[in-house]
mmCIF file of C-alpha atoms in Angstrom:
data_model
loop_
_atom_site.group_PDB
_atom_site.id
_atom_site.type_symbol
_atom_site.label_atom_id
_atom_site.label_comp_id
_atom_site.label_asym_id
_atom_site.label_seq_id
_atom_site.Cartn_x
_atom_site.Cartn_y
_atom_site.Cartn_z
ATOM 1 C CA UNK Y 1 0.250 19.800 32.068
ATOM 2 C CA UNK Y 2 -0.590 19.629 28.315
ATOM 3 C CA UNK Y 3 1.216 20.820 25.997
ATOM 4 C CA UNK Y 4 1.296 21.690 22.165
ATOM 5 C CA UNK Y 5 4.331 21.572 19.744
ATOM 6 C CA UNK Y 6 3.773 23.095 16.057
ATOM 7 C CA UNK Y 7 5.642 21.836 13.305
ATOM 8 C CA UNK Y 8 5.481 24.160 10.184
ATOM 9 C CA UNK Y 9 8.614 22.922 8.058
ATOM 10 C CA UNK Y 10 7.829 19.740 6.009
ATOM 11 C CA UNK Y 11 11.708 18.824 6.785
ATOM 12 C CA UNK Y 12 11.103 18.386 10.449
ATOM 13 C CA UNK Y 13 8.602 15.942 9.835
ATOM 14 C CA UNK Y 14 11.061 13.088 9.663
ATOM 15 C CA UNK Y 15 11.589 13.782 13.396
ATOM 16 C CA UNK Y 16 8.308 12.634 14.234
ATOM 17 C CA UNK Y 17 8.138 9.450 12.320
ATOM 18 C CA UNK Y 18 8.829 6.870 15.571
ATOM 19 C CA UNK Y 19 6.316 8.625 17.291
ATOM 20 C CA UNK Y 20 3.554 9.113 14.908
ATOM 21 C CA UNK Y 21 3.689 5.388 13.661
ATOM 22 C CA UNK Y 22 3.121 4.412 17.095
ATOM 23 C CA UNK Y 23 0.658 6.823 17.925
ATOM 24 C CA UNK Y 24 -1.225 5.485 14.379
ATOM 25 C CA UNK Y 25 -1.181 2.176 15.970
ATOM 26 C CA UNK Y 26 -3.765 2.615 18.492
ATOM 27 C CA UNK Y 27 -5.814 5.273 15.782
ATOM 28 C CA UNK Y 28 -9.391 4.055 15.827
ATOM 29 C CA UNK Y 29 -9.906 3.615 11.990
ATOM 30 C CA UNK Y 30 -6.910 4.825 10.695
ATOM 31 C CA UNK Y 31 -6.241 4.261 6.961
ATOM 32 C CA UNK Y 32 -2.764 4.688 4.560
ATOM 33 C CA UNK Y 33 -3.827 8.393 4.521
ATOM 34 C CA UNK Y 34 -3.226 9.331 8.267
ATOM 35 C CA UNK Y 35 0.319 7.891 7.850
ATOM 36 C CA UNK Y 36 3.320 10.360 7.921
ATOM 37 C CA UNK Y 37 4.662 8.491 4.563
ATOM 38 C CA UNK Y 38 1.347 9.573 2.634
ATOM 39 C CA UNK Y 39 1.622 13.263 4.005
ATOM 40 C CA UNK Y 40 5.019 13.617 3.062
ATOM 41 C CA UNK Y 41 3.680 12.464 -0.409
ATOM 42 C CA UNK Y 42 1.027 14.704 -0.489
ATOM 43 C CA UNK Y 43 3.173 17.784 0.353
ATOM 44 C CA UNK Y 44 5.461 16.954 -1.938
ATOM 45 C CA UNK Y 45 2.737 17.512 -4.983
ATOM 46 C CA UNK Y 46 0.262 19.836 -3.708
ATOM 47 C CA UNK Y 47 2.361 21.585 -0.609
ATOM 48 C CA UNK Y 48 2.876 24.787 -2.948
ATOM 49 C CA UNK Y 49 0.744 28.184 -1.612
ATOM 50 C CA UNK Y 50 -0.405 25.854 1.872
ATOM 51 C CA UNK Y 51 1.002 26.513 5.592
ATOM 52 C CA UNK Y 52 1.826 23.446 7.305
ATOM 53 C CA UNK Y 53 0.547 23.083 11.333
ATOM 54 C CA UNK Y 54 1.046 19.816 12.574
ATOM 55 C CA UNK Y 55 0.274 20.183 16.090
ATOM 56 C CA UNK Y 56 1.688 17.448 18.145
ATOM 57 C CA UNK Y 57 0.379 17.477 21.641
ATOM 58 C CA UNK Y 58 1.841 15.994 25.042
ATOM 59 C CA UNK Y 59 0.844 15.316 28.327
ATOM 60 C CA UNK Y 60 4.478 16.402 30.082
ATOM 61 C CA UNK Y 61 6.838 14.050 28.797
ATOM 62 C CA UNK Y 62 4.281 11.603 27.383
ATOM 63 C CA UNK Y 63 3.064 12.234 23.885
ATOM 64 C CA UNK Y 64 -0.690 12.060 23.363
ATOM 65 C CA UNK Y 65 -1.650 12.954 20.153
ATOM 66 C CA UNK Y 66 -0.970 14.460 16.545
ATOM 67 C CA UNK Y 67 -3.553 17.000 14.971
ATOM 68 C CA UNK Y 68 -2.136 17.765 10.762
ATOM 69 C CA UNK Y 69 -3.368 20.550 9.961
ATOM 70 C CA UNK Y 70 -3.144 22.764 6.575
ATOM 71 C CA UNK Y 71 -4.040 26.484 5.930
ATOM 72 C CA UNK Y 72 -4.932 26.526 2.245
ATOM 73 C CA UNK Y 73 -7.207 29.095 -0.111
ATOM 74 C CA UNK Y 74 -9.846 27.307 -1.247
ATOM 75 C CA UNK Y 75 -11.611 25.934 -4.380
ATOM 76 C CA UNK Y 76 -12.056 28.969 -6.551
ATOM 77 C CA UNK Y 77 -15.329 29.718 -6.101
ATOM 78 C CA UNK Y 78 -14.759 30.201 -2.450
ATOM 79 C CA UNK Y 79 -11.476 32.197 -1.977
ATOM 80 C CA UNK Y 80 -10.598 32.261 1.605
ATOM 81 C CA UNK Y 81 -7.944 30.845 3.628
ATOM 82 C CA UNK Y 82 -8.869 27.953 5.472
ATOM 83 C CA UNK Y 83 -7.381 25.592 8.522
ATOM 84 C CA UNK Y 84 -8.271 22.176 7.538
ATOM 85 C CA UNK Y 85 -6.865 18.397 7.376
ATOM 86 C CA UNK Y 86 -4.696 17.998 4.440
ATOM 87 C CA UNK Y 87 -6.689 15.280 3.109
ATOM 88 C CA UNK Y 88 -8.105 17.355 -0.572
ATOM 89 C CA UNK Y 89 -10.779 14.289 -0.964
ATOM 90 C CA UNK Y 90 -7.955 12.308 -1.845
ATOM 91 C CA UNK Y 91 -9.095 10.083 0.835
ATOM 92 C CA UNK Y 92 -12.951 10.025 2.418
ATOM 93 C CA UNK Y 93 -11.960 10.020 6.124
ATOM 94 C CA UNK Y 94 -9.777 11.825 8.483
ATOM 95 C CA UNK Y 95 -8.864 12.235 12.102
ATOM 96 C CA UNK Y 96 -6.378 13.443 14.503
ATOM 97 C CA UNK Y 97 -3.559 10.768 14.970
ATOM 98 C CA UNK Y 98 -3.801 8.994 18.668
ATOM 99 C CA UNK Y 99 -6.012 6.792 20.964
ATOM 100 C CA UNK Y 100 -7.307 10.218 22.448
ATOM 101 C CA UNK Y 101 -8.994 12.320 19.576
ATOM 102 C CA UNK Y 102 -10.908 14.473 22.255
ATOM 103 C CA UNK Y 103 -7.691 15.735 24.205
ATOM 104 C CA UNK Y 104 -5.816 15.666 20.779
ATOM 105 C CA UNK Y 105 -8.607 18.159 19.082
ATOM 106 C CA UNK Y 106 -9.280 20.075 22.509
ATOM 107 C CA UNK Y 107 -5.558 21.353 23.180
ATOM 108 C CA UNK Y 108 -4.675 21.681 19.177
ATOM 109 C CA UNK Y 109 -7.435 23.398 18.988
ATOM 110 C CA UNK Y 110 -7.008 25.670 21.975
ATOM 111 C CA UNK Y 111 -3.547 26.107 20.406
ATOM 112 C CA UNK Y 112 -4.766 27.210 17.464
ATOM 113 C CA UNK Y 113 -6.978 29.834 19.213
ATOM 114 C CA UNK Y 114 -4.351 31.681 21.349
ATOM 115 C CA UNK Y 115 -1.753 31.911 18.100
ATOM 116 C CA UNK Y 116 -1.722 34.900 15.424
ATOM 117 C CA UNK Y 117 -4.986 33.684 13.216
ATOM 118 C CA UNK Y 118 -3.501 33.520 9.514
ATOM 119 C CA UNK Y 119 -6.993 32.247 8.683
ATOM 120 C CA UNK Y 120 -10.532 32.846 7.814
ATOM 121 C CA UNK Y 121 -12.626 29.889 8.856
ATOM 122 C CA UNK Y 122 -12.378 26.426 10.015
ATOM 123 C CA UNK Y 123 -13.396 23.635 8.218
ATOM 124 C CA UNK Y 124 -12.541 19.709 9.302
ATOM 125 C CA UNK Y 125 -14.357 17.319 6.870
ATOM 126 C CA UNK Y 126 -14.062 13.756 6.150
ATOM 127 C CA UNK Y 127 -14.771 13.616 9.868
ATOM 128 C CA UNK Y 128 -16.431 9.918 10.531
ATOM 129 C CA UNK Y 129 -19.751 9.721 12.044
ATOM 130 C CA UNK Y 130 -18.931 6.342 13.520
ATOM 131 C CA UNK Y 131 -15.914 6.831 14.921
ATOM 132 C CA UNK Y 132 -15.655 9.889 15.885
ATOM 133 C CA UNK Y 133 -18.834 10.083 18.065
ATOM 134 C CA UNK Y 134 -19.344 13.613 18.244
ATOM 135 C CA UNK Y 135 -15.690 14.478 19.666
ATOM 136 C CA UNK Y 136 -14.890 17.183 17.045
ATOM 137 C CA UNK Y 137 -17.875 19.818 17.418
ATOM 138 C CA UNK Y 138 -17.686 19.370 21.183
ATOM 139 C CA UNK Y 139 -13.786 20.021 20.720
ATOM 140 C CA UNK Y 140 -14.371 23.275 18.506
ATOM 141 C CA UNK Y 141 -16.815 24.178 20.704
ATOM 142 C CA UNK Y 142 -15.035 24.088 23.889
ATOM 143 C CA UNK Y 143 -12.135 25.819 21.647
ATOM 144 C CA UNK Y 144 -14.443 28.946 21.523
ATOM 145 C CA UNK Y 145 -15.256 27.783 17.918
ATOM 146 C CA UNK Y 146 -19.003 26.913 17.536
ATOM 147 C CA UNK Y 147 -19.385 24.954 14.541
ATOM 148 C CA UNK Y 148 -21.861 24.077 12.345
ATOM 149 C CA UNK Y 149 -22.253 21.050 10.717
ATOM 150 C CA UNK Y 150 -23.259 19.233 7.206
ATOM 151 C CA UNK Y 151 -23.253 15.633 5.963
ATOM 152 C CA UNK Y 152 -20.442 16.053 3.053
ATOM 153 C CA UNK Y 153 -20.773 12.743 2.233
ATOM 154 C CA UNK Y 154 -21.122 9.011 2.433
ATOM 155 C CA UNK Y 155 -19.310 5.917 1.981
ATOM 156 C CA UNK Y 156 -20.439 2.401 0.982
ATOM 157 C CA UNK Y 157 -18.742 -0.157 3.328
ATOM 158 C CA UNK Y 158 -18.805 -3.682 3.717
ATOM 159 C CA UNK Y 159 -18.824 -4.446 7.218
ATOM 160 C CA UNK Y 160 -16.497 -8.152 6.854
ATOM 161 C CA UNK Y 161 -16.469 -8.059 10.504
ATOM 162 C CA UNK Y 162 -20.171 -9.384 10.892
ATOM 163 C CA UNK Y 163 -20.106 -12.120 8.877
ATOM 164 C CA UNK Y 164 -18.247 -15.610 9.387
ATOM 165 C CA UNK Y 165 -17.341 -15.976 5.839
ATOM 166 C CA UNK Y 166 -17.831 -15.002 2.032
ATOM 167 C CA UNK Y 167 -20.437 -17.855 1.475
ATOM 168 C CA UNK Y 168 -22.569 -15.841 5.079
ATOM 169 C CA UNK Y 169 -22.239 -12.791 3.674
ATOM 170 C CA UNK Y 170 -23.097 -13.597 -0.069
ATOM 171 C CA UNK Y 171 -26.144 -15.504 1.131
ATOM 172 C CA UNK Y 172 -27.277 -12.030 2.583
ATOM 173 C CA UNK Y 173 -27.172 -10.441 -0.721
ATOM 174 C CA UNK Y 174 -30.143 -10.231 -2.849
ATOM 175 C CA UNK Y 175 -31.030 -13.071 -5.138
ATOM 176 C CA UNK Y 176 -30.745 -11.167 -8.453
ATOM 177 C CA UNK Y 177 -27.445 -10.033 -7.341
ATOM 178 C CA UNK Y 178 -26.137 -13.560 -6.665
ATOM 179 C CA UNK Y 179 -27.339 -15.127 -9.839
ATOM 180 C CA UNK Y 180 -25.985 -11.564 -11.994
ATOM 181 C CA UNK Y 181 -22.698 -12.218 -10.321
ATOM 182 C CA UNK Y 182 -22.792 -16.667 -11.588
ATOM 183 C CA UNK Y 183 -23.811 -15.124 -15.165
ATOM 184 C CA UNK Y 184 -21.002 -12.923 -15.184
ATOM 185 C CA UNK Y 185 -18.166 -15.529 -14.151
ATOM 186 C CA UNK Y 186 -19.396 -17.987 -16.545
ATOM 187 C CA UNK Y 187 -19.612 -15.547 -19.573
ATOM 188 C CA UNK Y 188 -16.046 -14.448 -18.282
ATOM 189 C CA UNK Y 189 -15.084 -17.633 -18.653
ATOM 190 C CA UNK Y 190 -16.177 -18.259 -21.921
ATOM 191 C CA UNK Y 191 -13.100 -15.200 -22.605
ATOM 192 C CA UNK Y 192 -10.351 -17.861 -22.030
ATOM 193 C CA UNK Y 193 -8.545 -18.871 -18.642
ATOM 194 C CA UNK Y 194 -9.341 -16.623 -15.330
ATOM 195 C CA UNK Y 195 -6.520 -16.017 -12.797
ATOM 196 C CA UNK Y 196 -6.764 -13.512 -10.256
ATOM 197 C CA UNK Y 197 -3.814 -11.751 -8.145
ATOM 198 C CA UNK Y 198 -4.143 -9.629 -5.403
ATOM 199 C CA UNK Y 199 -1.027 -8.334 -3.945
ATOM 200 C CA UNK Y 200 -0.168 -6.597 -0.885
ATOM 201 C CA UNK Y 201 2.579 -5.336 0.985
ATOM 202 C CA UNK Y 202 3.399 -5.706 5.206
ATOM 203 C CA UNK Y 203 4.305 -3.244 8.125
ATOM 204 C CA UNK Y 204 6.667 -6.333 9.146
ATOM 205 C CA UNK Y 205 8.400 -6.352 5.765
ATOM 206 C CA UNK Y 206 8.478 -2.830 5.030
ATOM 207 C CA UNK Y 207 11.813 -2.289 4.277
ATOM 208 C CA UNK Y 208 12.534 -5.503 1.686
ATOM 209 C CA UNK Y 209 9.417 -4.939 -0.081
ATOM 210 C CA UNK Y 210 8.679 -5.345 -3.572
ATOM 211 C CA UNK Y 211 6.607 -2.534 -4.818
ATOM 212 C CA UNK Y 212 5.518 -4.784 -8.147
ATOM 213 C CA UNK Y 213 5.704 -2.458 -10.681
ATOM 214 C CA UNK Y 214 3.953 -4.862 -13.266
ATOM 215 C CA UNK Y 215 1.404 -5.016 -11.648
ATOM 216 C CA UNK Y 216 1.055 -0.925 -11.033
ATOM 217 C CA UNK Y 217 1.670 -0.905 -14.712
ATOM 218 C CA UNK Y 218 -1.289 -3.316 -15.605
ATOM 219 C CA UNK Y 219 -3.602 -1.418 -13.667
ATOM 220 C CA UNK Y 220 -2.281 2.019 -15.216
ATOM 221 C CA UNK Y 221 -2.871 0.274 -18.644
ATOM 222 C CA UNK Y 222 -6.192 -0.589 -17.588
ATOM 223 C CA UNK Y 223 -7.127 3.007 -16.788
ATOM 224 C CA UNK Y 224 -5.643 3.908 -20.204
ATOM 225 C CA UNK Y 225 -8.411 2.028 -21.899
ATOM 226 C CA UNK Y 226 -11.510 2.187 -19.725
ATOM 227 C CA UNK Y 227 -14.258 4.751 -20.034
ATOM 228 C CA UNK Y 228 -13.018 6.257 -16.950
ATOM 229 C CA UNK Y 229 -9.471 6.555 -17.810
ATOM 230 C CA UNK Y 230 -10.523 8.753 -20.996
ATOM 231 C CA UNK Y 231 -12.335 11.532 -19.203
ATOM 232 C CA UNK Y 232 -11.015 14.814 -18.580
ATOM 233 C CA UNK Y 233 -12.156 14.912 -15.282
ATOM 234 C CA UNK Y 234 -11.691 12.643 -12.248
ATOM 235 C CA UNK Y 235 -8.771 11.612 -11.064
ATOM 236 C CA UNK Y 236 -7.748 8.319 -13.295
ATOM 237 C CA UNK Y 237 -4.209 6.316 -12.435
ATOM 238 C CA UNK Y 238 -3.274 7.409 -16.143
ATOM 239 C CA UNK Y 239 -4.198 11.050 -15.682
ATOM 240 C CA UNK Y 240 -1.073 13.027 -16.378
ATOM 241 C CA UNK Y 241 -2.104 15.723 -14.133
ATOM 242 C CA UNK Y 242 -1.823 12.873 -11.092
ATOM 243 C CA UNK Y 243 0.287 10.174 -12.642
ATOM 244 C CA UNK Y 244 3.754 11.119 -10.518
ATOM 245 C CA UNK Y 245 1.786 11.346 -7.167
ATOM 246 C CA UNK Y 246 -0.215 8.252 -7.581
ATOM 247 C CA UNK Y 247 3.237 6.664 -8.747
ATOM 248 C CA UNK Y 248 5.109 7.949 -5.658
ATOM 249 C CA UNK Y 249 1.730 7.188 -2.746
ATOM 250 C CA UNK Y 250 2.395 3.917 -4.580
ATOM 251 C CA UNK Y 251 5.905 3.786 -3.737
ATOM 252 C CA UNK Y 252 5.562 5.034 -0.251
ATOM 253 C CA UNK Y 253 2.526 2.501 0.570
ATOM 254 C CA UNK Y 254 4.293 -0.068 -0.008
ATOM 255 C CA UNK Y 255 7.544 0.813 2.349
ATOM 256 C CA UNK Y 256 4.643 1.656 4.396
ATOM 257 C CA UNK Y 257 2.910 -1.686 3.825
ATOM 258 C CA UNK Y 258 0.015 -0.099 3.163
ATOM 259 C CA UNK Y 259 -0.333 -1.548 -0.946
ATOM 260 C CA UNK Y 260 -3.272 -3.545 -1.828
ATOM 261 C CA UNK Y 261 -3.676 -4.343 -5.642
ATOM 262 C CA UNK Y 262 -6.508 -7.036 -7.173
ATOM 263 C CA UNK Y 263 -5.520 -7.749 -11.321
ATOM 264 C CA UNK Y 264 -8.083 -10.202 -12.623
ATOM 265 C CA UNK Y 265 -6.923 -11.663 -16.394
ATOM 266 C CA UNK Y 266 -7.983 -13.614 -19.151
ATOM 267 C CA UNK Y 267 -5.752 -15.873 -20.549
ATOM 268 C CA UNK Y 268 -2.932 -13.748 -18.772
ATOM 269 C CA UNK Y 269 -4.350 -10.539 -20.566
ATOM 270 C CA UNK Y 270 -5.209 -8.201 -17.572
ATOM 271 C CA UNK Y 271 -8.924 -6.977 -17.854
ATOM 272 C CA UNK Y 272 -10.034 -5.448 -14.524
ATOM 273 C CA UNK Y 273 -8.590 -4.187 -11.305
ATOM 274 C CA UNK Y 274 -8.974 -2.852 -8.182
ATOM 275 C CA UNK Y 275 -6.618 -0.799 -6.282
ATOM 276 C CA UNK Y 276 -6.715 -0.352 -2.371
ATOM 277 C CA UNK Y 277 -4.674 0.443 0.372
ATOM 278 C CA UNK Y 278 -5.321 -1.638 3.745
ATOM 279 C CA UNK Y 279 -4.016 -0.832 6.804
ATOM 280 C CA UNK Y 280 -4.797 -3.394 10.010
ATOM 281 C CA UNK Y 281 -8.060 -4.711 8.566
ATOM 282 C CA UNK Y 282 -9.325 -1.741 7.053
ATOM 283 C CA UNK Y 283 -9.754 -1.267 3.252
ATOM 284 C CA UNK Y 284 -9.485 1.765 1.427
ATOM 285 C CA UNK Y 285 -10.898 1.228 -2.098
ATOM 286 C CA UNK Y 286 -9.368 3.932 -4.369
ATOM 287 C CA UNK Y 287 -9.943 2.900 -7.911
ATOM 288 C CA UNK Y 288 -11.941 0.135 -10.108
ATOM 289 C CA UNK Y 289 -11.428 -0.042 -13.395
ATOM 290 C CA UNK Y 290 -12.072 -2.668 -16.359
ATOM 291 C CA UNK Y 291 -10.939 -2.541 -20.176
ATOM 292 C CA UNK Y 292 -14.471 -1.990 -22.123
ATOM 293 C CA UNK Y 293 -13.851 -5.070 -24.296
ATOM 294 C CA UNK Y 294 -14.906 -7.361 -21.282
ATOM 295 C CA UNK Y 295 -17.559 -4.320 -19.781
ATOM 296 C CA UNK Y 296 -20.813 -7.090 -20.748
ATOM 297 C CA UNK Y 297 -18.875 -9.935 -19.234
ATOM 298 C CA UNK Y 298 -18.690 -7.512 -15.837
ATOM 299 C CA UNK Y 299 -15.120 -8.194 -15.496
ATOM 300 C CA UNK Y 300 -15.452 -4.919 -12.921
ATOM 301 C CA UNK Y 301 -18.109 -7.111 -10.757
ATOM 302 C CA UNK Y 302 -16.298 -10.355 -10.731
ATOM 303 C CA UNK Y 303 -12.773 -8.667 -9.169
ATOM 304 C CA UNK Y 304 -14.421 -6.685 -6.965
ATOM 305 C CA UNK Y 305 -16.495 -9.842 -6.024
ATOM 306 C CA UNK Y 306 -13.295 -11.798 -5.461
ATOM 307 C CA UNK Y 307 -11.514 -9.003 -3.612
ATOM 308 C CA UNK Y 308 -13.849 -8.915 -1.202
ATOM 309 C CA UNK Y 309 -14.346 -12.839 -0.182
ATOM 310 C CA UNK Y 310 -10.493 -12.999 -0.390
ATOM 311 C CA UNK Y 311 -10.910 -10.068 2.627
ATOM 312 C CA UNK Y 312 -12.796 -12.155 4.397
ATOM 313 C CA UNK Y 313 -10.052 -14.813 3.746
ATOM 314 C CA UNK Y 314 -7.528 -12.449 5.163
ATOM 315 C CA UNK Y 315 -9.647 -11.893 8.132
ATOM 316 C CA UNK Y 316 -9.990 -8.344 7.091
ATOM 317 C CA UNK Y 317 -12.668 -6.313 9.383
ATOM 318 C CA UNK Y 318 -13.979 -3.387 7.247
ATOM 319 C CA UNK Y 319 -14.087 -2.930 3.145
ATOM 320 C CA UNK Y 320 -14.514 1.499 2.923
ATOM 321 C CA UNK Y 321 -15.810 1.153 -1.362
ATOM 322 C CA UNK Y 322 -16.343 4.794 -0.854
ATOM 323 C CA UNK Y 323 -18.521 7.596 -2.053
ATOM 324 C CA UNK Y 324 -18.530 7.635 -5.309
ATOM 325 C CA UNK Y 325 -20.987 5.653 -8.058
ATOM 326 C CA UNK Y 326 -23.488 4.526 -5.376
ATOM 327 C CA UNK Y 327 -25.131 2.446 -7.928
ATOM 328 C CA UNK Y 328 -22.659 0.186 -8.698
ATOM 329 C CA UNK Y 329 -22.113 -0.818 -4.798
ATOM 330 C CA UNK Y 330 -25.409 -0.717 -3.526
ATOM 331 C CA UNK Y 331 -25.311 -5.031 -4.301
ATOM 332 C CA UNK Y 332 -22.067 -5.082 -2.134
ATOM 333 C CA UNK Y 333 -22.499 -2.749 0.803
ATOM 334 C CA UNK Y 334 -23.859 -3.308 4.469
ATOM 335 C CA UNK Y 335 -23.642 0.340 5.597
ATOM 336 C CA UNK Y 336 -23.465 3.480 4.306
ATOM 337 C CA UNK Y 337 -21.363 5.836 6.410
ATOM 338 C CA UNK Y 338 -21.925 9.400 6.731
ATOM 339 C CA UNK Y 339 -18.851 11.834 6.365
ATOM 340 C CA UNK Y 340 -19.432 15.012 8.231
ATOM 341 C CA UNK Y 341 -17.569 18.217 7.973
ATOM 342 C CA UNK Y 342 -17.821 20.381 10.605
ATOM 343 C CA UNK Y 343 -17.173 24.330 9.981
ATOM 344 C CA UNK Y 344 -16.619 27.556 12.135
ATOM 345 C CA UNK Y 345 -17.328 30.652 10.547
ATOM 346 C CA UNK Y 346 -16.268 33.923 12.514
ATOM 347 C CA UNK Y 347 -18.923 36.470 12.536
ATOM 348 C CA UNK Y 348 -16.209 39.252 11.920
ATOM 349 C CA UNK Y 349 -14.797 37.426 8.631
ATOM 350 C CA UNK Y 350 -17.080 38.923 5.430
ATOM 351 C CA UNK Y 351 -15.150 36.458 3.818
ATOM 352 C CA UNK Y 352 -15.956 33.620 5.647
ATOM 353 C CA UNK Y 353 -19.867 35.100 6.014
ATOM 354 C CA UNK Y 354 -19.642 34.669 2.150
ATOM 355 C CA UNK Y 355 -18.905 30.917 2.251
ATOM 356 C CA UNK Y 356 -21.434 30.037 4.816
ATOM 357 C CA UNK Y 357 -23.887 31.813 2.752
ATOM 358 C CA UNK Y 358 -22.705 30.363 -0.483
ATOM 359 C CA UNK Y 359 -22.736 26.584 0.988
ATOM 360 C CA UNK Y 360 -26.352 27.167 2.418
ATOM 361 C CA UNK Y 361 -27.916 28.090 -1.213
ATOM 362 C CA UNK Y 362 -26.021 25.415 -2.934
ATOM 363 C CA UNK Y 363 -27.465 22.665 0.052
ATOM 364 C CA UNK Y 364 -31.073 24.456 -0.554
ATOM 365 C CA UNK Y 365 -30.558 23.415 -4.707
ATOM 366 C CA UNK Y 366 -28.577 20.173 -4.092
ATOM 367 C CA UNK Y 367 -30.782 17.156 -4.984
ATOM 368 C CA UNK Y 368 -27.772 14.548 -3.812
ATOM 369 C CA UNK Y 369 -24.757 14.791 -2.046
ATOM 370 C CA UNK Y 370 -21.760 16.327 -4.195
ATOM 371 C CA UNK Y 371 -19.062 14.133 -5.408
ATOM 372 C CA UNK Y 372 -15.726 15.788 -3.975
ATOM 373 C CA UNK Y 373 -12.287 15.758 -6.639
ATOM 374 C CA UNK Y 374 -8.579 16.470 -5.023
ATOM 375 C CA UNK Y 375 -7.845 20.006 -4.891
ATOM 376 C CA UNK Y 376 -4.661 21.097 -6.197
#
């Protein structure tokens, strides 16, 4: 008989950890943000005025799946209470935690329909085309739910796992792009001495890990000084409105193992890096930045150029660039991967009636997809 636990206080989380780290295990493309460790983070910065259900679901004694879920008001321009992954766009993919996503979603869900509603509507995005194969609008609908559906987004990925090496893969890429990218390295060069770093952190090691806090510190420099960094907007290492919670994901990644940092320097000067988390072969990209001095010398193309053929090194399978600044990855990318989000709107909720209207204009005037920004 299945069964559903709810977990509403953040402090009972801790209980769980055994069992959701070995449920994660056997995740089809799990990242650092399905991890308990980057939840607990999360919560811990943007937990305030949001109702935790973390549903964890069990087949009798045997445990088959975990389903976080947050109920949250949303962005301002849509206020209404929502039931939704706790993701905020901090990451571009989420899923239920578990081998089975289908019985996982299908009993949470059923959970959540025969418990006191204390929301409006329910919205699961980041929801991976790929993986998820249609598995969460045939759960909501056999919830009772009928959803509808919209592409929220895409990601640029490099697909490592189809090619033998850097040198197969590069030969794929265009000609201009290969001959921009020898340009680049040998103006670079012209800067002084190259050395590049890239520095992560193991499940195996966890616990004796060094988090390298120089190198978190170049990188936060780096972001200081960029183009990027200076903006009001976005969601820069340096920002102050982020800097504690990218400090602390980058504390718990790497007891996770999760941390994945590039630094590429001139003559020992660090110029450009790129910050990741990986988690069994998978990539997540999260920020690529460059000091402006070195922007015609594409210091930003040549580390992200050597972070990904030292992937292929590391036998890595998948390289998520993400959404944002298409441009800039379309010489790097194999796929582009669609990010659903998949919504139920009750017909007896004005409220939520509102939204669905609201979202339907603003896809009628939207010439490209939306960029998504963490919500507080």
């Amino acid at each position: 008989m299945t069964t559903v636990r709810e977990i509403n206080d953040p402090e009972e989380l801790d209980a769980v950890s055994p069992l959701w780290n070995e449920l994660l295990e056997r995740t089809a493309g799990a990242s650092f943000f399905h991890s308990l460790e980057w939840l607990q983070t999360y919560w811990k910065y943007f937990g305030a005025q949001k109702r935790l259900r973390v549903l964890v679901v069990s087949d009798g004694d045997q445990p088959l799946g975990i389903l976080p879920l947050v109920v949250r008001i949303s962005r301002r321009s849509e206020p209404v209470r929502i039931l939704t992954y706790p993701l905020d766009s901090w990451g571009n993919c989420y899923s239920p935690i578990g081998p089975d996503c289908m019985t996982t979603l299908k009993a949470g869900l059923m959970h959540i329909r025969h418990t006191p509603r204390d929301w409006q509507l329910i919205d699961l995005p980041f929801v991976n085309a790929h993986v998820d194969a249609n598995q969460t609008p045939s759960a909501l609908a056999h919830a009772g739910f009928k959803p509808s559906c919209e592409t929220q987004d895409a990601s640029a990925t490099v697909n490592l796992a189809a090619y033998k090496s850097w040198d197969a893969y590069l030969a794929t890429r265009k000609k201009n792009c290969r001959k921009d990218l020898r340009k680049k390295e040998n103006r670079l060069a012209l800067r002084g001495a190259i050395s590049y770093i890239r520095y992560r952190t193991h499940r195996a090691e966890a616990d004796a890990t060094d988090p390298r806090w120089d190198l978190y510190d170049a990188c936060e420099a780096i972001s200081q000084v960029s183009w990027q960094g200076s903006s009001r907007t976005g969601a820069a290492l340096n920002r102050e409105l982020y800097r504690a919670y990218y400090r602390d994901c980058h504390l718990a990644a790497s007891r996770f193992g999760a941390v994945d940092v590039s630094l590429l320097s001139i003559d020992e000067q660090p110029v450009a890096y790129q910050y990741a988390y990986h988690y069994r072969g998978y990539i997540s990209a999260l920020k690529t930045f460059y000091d402006p001095e070195v922007a015609f010398e594409g210091a930003g193309t040549i580390v992200q150029a050597r972070t990904i053929a030292d992937s292929f090194l590391r036998g890595d399978h998948t390289f998520n660039l993400g959404p944002e600044y298409m441009e800039y990855k379309r010489n790097w990318l194999t796929d582009v991967r669609p990010m659903h989000r998949y919504t139920y709107f009750p017909y007896t909720a004005v409220a939520a009636q509102l939204v669905r209207a609201k979202r339907a204009i603003e896809r009628w005037w939207r010439t490209e997809p939306s960029v998504a920004t963490p919500s507080l």
